[in-house]
Tab-separated table of C-alpha atoms in Angstrom:
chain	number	residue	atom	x	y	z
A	1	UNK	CA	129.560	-75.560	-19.339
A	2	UNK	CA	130.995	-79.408	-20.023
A	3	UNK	CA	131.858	-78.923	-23.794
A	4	UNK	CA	132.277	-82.796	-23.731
A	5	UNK	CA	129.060	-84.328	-22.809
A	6	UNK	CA	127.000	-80.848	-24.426
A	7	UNK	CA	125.401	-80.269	-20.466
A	8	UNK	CA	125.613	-77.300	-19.306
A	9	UNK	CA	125.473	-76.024	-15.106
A	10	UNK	CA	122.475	-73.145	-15.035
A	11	UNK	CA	124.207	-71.867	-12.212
A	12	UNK	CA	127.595	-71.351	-13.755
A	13	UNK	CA	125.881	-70.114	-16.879
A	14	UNK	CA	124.183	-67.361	-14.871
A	15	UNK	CA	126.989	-66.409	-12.868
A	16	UNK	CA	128.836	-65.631	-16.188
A	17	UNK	CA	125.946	-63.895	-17.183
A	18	UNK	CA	125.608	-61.851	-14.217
A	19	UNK	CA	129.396	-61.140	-14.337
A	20	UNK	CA	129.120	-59.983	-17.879
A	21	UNK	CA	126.216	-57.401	-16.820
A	22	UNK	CA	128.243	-56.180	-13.774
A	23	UNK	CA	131.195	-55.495	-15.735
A	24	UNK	CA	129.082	-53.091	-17.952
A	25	UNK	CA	130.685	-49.395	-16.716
A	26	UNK	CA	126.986	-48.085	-16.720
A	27	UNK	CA	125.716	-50.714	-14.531
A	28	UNK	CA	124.890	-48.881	-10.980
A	29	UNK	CA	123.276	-51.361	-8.901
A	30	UNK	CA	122.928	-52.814	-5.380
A	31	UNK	CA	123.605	-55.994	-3.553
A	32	UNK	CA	119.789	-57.058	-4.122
A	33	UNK	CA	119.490	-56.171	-7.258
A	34	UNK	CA	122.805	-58.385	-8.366
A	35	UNK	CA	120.974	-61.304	-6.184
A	36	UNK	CA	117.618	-60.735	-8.234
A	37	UNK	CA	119.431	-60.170	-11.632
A	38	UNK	CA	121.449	-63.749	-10.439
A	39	UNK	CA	118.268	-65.454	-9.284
A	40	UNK	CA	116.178	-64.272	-12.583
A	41	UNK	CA	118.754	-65.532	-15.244
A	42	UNK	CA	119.374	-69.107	-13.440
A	43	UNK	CA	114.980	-69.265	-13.318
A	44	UNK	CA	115.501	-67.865	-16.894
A	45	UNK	CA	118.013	-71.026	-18.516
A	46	UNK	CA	116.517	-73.550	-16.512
A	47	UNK	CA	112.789	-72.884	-17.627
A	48	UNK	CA	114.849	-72.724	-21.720
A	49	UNK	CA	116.406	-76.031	-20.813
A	50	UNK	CA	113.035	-77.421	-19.954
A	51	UNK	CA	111.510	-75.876	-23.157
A	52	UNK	CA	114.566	-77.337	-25.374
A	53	UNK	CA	114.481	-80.987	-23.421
A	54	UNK	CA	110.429	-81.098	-23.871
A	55	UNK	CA	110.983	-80.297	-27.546
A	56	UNK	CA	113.703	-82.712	-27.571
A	57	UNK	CA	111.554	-85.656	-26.377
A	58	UNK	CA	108.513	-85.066	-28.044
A	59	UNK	CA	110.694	-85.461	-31.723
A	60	UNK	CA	112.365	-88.666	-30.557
């Protein structure tokens, strides 16, 4: 995330996200599930940053 201009990368945020969930010790899973889990939280931020940017111009 740039903490100077308050933009923040999707993918970056949902690699950290997916890192955090794979470093849980009860977390068995396969390759394809990490790509799906990866693949679901970057659809998963970008369709909140859509829903926080619509918001966003329809109160300017």
């Amino acid at each position: 995330m740039s903490e100077h201009t308050g933009e923040f990368n999707t993918i970056e945020l949902a690699m950290k996200l997916t890192v955090a969930w794979l470093s849980n010790p009860n977390t068995r899973v396969s390759a394809a599930e990490v790509t799906a889990f990866l693949n679901t939280m970057r659809d998963s931020i970008a369709a909140l940053a859509g829903s926080v940017e619509a918001t966003s111009m329809a109160t300017d």
